[in-house]
Coordinates of C-alpha atoms and ligand atoms in Angstrom, one line a residue:
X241 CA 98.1 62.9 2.9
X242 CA 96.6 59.7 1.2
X243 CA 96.8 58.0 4.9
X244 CA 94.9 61.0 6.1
X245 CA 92.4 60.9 3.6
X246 CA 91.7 57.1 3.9
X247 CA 91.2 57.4 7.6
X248 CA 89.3 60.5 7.3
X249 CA 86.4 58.5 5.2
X250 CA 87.0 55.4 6.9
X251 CA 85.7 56.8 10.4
X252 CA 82.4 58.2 8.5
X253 CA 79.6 55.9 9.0
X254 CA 77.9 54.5 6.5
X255 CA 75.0 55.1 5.3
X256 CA 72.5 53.1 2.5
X257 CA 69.7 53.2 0.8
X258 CA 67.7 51.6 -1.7
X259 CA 65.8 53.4 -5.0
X260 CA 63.0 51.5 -6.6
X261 CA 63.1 51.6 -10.4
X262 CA 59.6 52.0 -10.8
X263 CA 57.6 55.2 -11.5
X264 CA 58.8 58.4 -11.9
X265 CA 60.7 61.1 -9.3
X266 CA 58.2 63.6 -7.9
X267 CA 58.6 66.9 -5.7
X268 CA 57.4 64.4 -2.9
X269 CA 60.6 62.2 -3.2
X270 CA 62.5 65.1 -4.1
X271 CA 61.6 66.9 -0.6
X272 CA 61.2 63.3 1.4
X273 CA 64.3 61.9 0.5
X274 CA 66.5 63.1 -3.1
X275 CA 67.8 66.2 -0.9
X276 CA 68.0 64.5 2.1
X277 CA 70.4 62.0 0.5
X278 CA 72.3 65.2 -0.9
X279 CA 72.7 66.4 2.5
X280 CA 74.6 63.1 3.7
X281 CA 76.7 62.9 1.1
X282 CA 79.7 64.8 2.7
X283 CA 78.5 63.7 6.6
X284 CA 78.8 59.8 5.8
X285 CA 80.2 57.3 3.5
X286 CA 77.1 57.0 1.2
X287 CA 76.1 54.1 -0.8
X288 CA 72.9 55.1 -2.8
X289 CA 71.6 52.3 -5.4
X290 CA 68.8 51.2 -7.9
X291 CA 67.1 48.5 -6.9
X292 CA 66.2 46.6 -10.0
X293 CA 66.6 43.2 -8.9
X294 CA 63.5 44.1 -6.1
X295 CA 61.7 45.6 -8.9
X296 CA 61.2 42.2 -10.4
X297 CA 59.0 41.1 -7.6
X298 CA 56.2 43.2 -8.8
X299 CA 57.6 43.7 -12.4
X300 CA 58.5 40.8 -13.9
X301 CA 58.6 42.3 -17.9
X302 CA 61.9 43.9 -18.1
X303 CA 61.1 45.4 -21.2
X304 CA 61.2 49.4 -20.1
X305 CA 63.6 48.3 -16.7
X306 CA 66.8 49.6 -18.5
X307 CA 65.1 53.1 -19.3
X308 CA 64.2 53.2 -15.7
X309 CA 67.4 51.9 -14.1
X310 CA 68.8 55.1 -16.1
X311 CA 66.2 57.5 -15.7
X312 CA 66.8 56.7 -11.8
X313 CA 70.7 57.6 -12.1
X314 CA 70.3 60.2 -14.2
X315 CA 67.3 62.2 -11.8
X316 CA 69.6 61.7 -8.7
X317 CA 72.8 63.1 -10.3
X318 CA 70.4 66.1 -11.8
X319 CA 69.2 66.3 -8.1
X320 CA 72.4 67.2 -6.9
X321 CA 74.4 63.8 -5.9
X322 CA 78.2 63.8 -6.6
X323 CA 78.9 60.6 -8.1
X324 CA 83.0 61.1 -6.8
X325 CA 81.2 61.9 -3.3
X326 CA 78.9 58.8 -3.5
X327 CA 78.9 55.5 -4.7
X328 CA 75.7 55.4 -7.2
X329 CA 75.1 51.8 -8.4
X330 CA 73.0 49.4 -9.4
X331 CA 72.0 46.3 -7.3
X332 CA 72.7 43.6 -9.6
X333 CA 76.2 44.8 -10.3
X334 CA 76.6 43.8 -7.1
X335 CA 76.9 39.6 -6.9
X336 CA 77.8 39.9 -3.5
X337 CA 74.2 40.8 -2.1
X338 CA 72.7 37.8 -4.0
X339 CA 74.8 35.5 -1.8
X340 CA 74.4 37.0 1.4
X341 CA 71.0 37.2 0.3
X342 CA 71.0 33.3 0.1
X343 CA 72.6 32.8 3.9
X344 CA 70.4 35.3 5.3
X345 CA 67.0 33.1 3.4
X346 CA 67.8 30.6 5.8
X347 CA 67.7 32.8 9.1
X348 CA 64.2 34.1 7.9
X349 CA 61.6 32.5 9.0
X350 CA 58.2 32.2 7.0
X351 CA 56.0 33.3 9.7
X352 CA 57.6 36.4 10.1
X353 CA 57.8 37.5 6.5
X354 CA 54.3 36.6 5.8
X355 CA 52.8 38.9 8.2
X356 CA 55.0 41.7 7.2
X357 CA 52.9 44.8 6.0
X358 CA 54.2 45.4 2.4
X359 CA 54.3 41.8 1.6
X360 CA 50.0 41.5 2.4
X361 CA 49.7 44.5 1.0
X362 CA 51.3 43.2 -1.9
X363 CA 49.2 39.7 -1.6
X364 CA 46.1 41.8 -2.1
X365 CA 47.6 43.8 -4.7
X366 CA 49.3 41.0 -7.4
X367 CA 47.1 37.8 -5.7
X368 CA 48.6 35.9 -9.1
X369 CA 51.9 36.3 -8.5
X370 CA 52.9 36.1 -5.1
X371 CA 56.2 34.6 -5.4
X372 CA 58.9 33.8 -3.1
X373 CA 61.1 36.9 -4.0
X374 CA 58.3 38.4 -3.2
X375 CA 58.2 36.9 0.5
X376 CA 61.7 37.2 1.1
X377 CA 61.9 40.9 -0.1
X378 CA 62.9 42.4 3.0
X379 CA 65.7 39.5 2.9
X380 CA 66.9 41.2 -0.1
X381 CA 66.5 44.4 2.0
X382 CA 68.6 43.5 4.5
X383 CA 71.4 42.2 2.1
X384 CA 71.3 45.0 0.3
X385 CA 72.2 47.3 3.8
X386 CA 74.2 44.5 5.6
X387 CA 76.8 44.0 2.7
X388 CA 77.8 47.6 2.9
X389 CA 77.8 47.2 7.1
X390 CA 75.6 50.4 7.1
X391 CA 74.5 51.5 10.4
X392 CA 72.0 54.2 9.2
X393 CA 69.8 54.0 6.5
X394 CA 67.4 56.6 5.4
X395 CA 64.4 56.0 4.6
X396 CA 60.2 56.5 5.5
X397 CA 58.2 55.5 7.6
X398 CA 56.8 52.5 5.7
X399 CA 60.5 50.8 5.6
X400 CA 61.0 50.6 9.4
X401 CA 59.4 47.2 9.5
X402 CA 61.4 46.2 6.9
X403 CA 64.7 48.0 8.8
X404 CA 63.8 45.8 11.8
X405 CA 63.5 42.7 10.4
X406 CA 67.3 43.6 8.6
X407 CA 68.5 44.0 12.7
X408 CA 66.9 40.9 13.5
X409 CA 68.5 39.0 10.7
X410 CA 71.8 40.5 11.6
X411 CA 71.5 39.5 15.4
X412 CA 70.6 36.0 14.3
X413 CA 73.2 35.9 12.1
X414 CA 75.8 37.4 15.0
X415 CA 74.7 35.5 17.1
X416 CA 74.8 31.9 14.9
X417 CA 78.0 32.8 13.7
X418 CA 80.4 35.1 15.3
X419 CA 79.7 39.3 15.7
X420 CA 80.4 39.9 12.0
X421 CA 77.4 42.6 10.9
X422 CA 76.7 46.0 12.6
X423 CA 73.0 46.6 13.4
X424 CA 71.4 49.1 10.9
X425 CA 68.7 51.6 12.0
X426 CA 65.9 53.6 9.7
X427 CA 66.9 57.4 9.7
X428 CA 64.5 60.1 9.3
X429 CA 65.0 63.8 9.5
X430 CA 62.2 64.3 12.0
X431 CA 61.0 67.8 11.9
X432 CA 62.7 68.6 9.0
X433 CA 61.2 66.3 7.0
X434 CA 59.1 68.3 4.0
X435 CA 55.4 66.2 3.5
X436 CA 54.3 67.0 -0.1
X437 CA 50.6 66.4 -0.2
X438 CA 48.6 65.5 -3.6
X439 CA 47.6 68.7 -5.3
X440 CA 44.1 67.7 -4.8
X441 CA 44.9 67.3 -0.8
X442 CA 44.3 63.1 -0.7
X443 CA 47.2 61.8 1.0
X444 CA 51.2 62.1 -0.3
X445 CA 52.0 62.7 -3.9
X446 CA 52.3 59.0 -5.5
X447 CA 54.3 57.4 -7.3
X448 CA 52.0 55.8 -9.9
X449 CA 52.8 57.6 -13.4
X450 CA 51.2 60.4 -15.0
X451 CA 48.5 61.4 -13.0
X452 CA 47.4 64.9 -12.4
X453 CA 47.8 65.5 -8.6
X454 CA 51.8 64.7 -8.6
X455 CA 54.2 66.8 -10.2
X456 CA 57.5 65.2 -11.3
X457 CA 60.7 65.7 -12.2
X458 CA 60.5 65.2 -15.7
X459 CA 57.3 67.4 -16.5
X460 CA 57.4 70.3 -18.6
X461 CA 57.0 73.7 -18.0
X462 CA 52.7 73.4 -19.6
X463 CA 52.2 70.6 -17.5
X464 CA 53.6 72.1 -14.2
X465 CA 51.4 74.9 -14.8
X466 CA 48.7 73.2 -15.8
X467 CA 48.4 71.1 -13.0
X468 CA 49.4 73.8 -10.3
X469 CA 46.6 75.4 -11.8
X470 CA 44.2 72.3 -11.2
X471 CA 44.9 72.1 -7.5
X472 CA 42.6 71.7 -5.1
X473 CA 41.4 75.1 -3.2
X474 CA 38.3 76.7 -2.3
X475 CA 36.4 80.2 -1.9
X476 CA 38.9 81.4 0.6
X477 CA 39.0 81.5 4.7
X478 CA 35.7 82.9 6.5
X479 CA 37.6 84.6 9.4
X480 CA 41.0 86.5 9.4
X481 CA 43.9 84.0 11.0
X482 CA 42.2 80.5 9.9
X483 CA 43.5 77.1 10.1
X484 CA 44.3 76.3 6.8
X485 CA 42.9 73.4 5.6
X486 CA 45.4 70.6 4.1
X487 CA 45.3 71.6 0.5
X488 CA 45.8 74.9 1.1
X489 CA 48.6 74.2 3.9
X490 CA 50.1 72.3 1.0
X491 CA 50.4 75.0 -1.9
X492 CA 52.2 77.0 0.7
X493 CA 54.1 74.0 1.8
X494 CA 55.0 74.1 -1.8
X495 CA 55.3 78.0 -2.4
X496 CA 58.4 77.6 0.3
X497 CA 60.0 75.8 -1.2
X498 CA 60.3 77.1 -4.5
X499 CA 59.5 80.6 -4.2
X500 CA 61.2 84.2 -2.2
X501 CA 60.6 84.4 1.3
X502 CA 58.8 87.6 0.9
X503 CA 56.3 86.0 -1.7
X504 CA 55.7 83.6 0.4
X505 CA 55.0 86.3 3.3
X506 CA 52.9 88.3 1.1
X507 CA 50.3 85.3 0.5
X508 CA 50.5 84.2 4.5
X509 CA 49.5 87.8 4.8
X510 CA 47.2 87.7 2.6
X511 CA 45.7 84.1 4.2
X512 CA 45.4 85.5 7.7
X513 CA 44.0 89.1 6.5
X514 CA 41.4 87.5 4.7
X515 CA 37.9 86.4 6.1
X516 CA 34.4 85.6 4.6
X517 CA 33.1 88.7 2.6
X518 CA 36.7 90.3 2.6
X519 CA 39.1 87.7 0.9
X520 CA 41.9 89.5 0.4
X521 CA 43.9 86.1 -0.9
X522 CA 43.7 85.0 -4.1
X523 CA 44.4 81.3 -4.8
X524 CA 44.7 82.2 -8.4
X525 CA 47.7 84.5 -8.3
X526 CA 49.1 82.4 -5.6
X527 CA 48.6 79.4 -8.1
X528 CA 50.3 81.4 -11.0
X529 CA 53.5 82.6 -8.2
X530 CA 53.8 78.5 -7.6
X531 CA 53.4 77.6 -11.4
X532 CA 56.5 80.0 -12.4
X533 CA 58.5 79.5 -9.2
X534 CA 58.1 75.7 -9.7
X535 CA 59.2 76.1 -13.6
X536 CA 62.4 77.6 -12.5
X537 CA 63.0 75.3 -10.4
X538 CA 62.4 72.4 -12.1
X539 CA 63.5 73.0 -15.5
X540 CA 66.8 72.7 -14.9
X541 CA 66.5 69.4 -12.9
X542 CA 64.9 68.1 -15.7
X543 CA 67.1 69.7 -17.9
X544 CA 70.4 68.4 -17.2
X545 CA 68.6 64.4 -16.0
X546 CA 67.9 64.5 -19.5
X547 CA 70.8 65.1 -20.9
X548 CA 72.5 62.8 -18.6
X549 CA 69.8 60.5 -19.7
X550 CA 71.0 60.7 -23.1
X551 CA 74.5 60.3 -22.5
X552 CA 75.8 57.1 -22.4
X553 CA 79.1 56.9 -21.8
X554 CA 78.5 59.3 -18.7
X555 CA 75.8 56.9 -17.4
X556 CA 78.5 54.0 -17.8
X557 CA 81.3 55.5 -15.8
X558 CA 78.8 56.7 -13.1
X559 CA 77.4 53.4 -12.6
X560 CA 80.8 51.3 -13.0
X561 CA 82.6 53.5 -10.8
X562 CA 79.6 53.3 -8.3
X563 CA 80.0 49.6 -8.5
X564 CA 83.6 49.6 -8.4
X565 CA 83.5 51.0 -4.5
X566 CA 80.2 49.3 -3.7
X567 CA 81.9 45.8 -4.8
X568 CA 85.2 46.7 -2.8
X569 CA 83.1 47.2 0.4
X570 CA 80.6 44.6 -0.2
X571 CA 83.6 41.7 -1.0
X572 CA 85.5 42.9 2.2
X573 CA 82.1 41.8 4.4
X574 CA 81.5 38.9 2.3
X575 CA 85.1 37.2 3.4
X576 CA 84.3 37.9 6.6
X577 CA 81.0 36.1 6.6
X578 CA 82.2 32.9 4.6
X579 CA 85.0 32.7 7.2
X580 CA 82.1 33.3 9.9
X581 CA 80.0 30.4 8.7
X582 CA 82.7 28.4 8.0
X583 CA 82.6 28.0 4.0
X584 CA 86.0 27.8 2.9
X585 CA 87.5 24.3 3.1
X586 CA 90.8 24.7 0.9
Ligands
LIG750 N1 62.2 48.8 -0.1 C1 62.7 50.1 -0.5 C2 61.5 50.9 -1.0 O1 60.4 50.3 -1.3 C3 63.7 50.1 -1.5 C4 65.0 49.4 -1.0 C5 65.5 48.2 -1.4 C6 65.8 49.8 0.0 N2 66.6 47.9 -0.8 C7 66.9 48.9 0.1 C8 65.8 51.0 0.8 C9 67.9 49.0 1.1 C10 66.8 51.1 1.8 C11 67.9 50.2 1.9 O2 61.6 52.1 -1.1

């Protein structure tokens, strides 16, 4: 039976990926990626982590990075992750990816990582403090996935540069060295991916804190409302069956998520019924439907994060155990590349 059940999770594949410890959850990570990462956790062997140690490459004060690092375990537990499923950990428990980190720097070429997107963006961003972790952050990246040999990693679109760059370290490094790391590819859900717009329809919901067009994960019930309330909409469709314009599209995007299917056909019929003169919809009730559906389901989300949160021998046996497995894995690939390279001369 043991036998059985080591071979059965050997043969899954496995999967990583990387949580920043800045900002705080919103429904757009929740939808984009928290439940996507719930759905893998019985289809693959999962490593899911906080990545403090790339937080300090735009964050260098530390002073509120242990709240986070927390916040971030506690929110993805609340969210529905089975720490005995998954290993939930946090990067620097791991010493391994620092050193693998350090062979990979020197297959990494500065050209390429100074034209990579995030690290201009970031140039333009923090122009006083464009360090070299900074530069060699997808390095980092690709430690972070390689260690684990993951094949699959899931994550947007704005990581596939950085998902390249890991093959491409990886086949350098194969190549140099002997076939020691597995090629990992960026995983997205396609179609079923859920887009969660800003509530006043201007692009995704961010990650910057406390603004009033993103709802999180930790807001109470008044500020849900309130800022459901806010939302962007306007006097209503001017012929029966109308496109709906993005805002709109996105409190129903939002209203199917959270709410009954036949409160959510109720306002479609409503939407296509109505036209200029006879508006039939009425973006207030909808609004006051979304604000209580989105309370229900929130609360307890926030609920039990916070009192995970504010447990702390539960957050120390999630994170060590997470580390326990992740260090297992992580030391099993490190032996192989120090005998690749060569570094072991007793
Ligand atoms: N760069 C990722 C982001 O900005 C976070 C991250 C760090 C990551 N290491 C990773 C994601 C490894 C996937 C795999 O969201």
């Amino acid at each position: 039976m043991v036998g059985f059940l080591i071979f059965a999770t050997m043969k899954k594949e496995i999967v990583v990926s990387g949580i920043r410890p800045t900002g705080f959850l919103h429904l757009g990570n929740y939808f984009g990626a928290m439940r996507n990462y719930v759905r893998m956790q019985d289809s693959y062997d999962c490593y899911f982590f906080v990545a403090n140690w790339h937080s300090l490459t735009t964050h260098p004060d530390t002073k509120q990075l242990q709240q986070a690092v927390h916040r971030v375990i506690a929110e993805n537990v609340a969210c529905g992750l089975d720490p005995n499923k998954v290993s939930l950990y946090v990067q620097s428990d791991i010493p391994e990816i620092a050193e693998l980190y350090l062979y990979l720097n020197m297959l990494a070429y500065k050209g390429e990582l100074e034209k990579t997107t995030t690290f201009k963006d970031k140039v333009r961003l923090q122009p006083d403090n464009i360090n070299a972790g900074l530069l060699t952050y997808p390095v980092l990246q690709a430690a972070d996935i390689l260690i684990q040999r993951a094949v699959k990693v899931p994550v947007g679109k704005d990581q596939e540069q950085h998902l390249e760059m890991a093959r491409n370290f990886a086949e350098r490094f194969n190549y140099r060295y002997g076939n020691v790391l597995p090629l990992p590819y960026a995983f997205n859900y396609g179609g079923e991916l859920i887009k969660i717009l800003s509530l006043d329809g201007n692009g995704k919901m961010s990650k910057s804190e406390n603004q009033m067009n993103t709802i999180y994960l930790a807001d109470d019930d008044e500020q849900i409302r309130k800022k459901i309330m806010k939302a962007k909409t306007d006097q209503g469709p001017a012929t029966t069956n109308s496109l709906k314009p993005d805002y709109i599209e996105n409190l129903f995007t939002l209203l199917k998520v959270v709410s009954a299917e036949d409160v959510v056909a109720k306002f479609e019929h409503d939407f296509n019924a109505s036209s200029e003169g006879n508006c039939i919809i009425r973006y207030g009730d909808l609004k006051k439907q979304l604000a209580a559906d989105m309370i229900t389901f929130i609360q307890p989300i926030r609920e039990q994060a916070a009192a995970i949160q504010n447990n702390s021998q539960l957050l120390k046996q999630i994170m060590q155990q997470g580390a326990e497995k992740a260090r297992i894995n992580a030391q099993a690939t490190l032996t192989q590349v120090r005998q690749a390279i060569g570094m072991h001369y007793y």
